[in-house]
Short mmCIF file of C-alpha atoms in Angstrom, two decimals:
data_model
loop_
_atom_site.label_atom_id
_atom_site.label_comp_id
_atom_site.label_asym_id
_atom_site.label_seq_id
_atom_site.Cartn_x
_atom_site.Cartn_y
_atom_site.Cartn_z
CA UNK S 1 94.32 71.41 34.50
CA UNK S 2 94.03 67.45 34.39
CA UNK S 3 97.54 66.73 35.12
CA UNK S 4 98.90 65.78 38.45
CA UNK S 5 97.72 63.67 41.78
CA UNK S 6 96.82 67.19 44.08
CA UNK S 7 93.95 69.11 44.15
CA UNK S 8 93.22 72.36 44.30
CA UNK S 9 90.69 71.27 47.07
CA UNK S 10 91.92 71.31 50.52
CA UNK S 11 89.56 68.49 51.14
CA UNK S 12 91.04 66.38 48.85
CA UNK S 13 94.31 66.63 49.69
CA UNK S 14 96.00 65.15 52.65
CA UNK S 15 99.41 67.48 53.07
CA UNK S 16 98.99 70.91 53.74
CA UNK S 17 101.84 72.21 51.48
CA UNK S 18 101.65 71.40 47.66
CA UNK S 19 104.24 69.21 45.97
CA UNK S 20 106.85 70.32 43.88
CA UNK S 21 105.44 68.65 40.93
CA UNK S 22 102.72 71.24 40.96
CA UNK S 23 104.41 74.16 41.82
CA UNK S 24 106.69 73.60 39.03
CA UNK S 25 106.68 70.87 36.83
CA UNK S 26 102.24 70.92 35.57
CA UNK S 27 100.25 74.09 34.39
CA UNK S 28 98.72 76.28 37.14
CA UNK S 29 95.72 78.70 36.88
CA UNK S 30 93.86 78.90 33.46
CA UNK S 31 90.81 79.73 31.96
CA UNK S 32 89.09 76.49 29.99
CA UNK S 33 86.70 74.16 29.58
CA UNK S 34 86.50 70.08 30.32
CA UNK S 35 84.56 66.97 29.31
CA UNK S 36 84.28 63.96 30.83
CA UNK S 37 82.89 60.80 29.05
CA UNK S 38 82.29 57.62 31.16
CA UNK S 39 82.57 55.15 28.44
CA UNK S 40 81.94 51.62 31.04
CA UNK S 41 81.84 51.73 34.68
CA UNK S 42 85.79 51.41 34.51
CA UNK S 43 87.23 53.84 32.36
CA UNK S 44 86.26 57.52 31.97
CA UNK S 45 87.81 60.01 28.96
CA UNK S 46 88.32 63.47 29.44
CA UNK S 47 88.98 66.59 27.20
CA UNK S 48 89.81 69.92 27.86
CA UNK S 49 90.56 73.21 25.76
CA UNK S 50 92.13 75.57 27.90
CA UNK S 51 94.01 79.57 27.21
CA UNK S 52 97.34 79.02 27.50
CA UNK S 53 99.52 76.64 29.62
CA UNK S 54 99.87 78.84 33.21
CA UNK S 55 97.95 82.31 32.90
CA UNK S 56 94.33 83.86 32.48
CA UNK S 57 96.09 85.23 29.46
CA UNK S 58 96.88 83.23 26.52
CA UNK S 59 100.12 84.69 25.44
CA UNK S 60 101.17 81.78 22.96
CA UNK S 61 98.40 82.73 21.05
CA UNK S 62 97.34 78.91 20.68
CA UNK S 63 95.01 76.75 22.92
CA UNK S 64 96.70 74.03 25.39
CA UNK S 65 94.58 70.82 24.27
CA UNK S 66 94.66 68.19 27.13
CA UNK S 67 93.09 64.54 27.07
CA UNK S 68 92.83 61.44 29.86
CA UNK S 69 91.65 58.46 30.46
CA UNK S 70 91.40 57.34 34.17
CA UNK S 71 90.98 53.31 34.46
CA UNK S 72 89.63 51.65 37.97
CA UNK S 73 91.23 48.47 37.96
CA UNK S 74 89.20 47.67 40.71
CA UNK S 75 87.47 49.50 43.73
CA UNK S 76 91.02 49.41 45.58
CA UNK S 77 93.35 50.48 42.05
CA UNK S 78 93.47 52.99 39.87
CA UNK S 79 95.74 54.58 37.38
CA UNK S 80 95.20 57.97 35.33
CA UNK S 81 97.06 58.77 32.22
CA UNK S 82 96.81 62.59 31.33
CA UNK S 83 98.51 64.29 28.34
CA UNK S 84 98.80 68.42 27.85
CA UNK S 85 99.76 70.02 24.29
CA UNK S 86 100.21 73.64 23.15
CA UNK S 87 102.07 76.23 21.21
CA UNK S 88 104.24 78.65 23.75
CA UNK S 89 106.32 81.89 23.88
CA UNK S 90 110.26 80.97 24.51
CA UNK S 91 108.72 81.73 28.24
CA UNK S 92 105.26 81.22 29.47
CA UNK S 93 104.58 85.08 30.32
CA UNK S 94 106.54 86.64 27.16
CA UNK S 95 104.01 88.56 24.89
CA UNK S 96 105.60 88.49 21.39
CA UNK S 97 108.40 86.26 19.79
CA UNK S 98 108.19 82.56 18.51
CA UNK S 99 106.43 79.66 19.96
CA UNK S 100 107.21 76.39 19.75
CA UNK S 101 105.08 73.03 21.20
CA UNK S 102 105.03 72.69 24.78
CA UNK S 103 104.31 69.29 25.50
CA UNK S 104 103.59 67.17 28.96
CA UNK S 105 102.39 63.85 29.99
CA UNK S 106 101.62 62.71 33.83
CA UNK S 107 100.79 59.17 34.89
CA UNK S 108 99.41 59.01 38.32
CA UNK S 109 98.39 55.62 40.10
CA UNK S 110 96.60 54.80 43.67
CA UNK S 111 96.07 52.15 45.32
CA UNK S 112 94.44 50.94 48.92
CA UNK S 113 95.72 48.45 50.29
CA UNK S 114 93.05 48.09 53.51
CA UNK S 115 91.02 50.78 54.58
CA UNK S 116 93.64 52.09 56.57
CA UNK S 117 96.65 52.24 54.52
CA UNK S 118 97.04 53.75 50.93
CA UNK S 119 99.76 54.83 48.62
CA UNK S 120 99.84 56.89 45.05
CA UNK S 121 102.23 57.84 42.90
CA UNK S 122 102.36 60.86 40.05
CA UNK S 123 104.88 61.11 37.31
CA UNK S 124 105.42 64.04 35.09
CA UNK S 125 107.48 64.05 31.80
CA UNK S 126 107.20 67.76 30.41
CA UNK S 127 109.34 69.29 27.61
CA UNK S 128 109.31 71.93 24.73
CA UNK S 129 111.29 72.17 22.11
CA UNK S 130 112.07 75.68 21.69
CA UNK S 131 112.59 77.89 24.94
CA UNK S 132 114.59 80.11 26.67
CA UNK S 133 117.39 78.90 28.98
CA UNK S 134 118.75 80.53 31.98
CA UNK S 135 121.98 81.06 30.62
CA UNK S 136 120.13 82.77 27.20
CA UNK S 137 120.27 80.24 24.57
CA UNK S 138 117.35 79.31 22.73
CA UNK S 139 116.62 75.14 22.45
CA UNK S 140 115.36 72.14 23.64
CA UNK S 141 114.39 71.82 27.57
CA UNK S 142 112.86 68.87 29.37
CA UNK S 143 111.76 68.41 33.01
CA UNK S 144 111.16 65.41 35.12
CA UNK S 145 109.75 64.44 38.52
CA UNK S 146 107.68 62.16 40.20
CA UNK S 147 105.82 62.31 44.29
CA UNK S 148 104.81 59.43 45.87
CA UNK S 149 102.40 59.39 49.05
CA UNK S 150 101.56 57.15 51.65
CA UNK S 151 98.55 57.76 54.30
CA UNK S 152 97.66 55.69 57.03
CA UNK S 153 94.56 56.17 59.09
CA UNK S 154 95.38 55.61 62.81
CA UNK S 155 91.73 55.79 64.34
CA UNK S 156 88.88 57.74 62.71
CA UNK S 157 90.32 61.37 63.97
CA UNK S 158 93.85 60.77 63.32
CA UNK S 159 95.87 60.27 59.94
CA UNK S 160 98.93 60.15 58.93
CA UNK S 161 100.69 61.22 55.48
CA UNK S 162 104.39 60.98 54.32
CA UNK S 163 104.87 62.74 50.83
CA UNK S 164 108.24 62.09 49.27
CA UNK S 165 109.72 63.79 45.56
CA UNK S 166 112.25 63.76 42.89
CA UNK S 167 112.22 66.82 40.54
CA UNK S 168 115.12 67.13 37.76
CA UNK S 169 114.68 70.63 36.16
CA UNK S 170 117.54 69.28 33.54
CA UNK S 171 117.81 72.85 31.84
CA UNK S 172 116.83 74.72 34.77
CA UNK S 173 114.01 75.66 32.55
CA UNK S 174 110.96 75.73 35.24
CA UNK S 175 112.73 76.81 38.45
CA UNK S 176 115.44 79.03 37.18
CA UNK S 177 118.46 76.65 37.62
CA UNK S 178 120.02 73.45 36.52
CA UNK S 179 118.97 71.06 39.76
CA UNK S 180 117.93 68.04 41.30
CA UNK S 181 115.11 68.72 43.79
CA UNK S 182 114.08 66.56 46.58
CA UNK S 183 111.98 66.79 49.67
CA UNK S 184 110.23 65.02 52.22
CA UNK S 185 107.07 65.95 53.97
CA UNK S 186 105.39 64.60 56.56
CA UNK S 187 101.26 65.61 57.96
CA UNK S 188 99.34 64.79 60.49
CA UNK S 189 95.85 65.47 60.89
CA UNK S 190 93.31 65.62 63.26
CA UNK S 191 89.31 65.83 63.03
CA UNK S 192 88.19 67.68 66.14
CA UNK S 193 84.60 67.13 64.92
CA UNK S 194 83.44 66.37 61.63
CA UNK S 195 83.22 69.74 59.59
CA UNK S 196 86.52 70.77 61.75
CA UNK S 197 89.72 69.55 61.15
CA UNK S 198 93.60 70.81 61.73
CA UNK S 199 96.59 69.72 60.22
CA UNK S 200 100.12 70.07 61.68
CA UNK S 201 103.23 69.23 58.96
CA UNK S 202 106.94 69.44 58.61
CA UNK S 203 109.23 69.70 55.59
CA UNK S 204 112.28 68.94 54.29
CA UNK S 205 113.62 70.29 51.08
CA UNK S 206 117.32 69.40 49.76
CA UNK S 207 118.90 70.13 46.11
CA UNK S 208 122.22 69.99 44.83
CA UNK S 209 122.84 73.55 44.06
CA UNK S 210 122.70 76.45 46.98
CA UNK S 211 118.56 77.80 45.97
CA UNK S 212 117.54 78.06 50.03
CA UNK S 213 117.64 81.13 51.75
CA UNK S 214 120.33 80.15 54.71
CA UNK S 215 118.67 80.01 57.87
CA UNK S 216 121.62 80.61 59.69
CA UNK S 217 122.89 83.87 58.00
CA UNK S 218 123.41 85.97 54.53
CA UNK S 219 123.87 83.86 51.82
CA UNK S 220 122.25 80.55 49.95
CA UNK S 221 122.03 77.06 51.47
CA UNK S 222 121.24 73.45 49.67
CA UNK S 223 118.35 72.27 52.04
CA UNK S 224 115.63 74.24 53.60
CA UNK S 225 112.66 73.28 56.74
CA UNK S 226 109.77 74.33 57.20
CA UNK S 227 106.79 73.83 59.29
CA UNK S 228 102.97 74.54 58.59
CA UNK S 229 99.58 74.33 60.39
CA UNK S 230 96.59 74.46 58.52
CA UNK S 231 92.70 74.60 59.95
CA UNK S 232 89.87 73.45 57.47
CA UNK S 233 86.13 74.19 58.63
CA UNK S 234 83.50 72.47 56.18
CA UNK S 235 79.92 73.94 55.71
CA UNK S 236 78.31 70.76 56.10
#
């Protein structure tokens, strides 16, 4: 899918775990097909037909039609506008019952601000207007979020990355429960030699309901930390 700042490529992604915002909030695996138009040297369209919203099955019965337009400002600014339509069950992996639209649009910007020091931000606005609630009823359901990122390159085998989110599952529609996520993630990376590079990174997640497994015994907890390392070998 077009929607969202991360990649499904390692290589193009500078924190090892992946945001919130594409966990939860943007469509995940699918089976489709894309276009991409460059109309100037600027501004590039893209289209894309794809089976269903999150599965190799389409269950909704209905294709998910999605459509961009990515505009370099300049060589140091850019800003992508992506949209996502499609009819969908009350849930994404129900087989039978009514659909209703399922509707999404993500803005993501970047910008460089020396060769050393960037920043981007994504925003997602998703809602549908006939699904299934946690608590049973059957209506409207929205979900917000944005992540914003900041990498700094300290020499040319270390770099830095803080990654920072807000994610309001308003109906508890997408996660299961009416919440405010946040978390805050920080990677560092280093490029033992140039197809070889590791990546250590530590994470904080926080929401105001109990959703965490408690670290410190039985029961739930409102924040949660982890800690990842991640190796990357390129066949180049």
């Amino acid at each position: 899918a077009m929607i969202g700042y991360e990649n499904f490529d390692p290589n193009k992604d500078a924190n090892f775990s992946r945001s919130i915002l594409d966990g939860f909030a943007e469509p995940g695996i699918f089976i489709g097909a894309h276009m991409f138009y460059d109309m100037t040297d600027k501004v590039q369209w893209a289209f894309g037909v794809n089976n269903g919203w999150a599965g190799l099955r389409d269950h909704g019965h209905g294709k998910c039609i999605e459509a961009g337009v990515l505009y370099n400002v300049n060589p140091s600014l850019m800003f992508n506008l992506q949209i996502t339509s499609g009819p969908e069950r009350l849930t994404t992996q129900l087989v039978s019952g009514p659909t209703s639209w399922r509707n999404m649009v993500g803005l993501v910007g970047a910008v460089s601000v020396s060769d050393a020091l960037s920043f981007a931000l994504s925003i997602d606005d998703g809602r549908q207007n006939k699904a299934l609630k946690p608590n049973g009823e059957i209506g409207a359901v929205s979900w917000q979020g944005f992540s914003a990122y900041s990498s700094y390159i300290f020499t040319d085998k270390w770099k830095g990355t803080v990654r920072g989110e807000w994610y309001g599952d308003l109906d508890g529609y997408t996660t299961g429960l009416r919440q405010n996520w946040r978390e805050l993630t920080f990677t560092l990376s280093y490029l033992i030699r140039k197809n070889l590079e590791v990546r250590g990174e530590t994470r904080r997640d926080f929401s105001n309901k109990r959703v965490f497994m408690s670290a410190t015994g039985p029961g739930l907890s409102p924040n949660q930390q982890s800690a990842g390392i991640e190796m990357i070998y390129r066949f180049i």
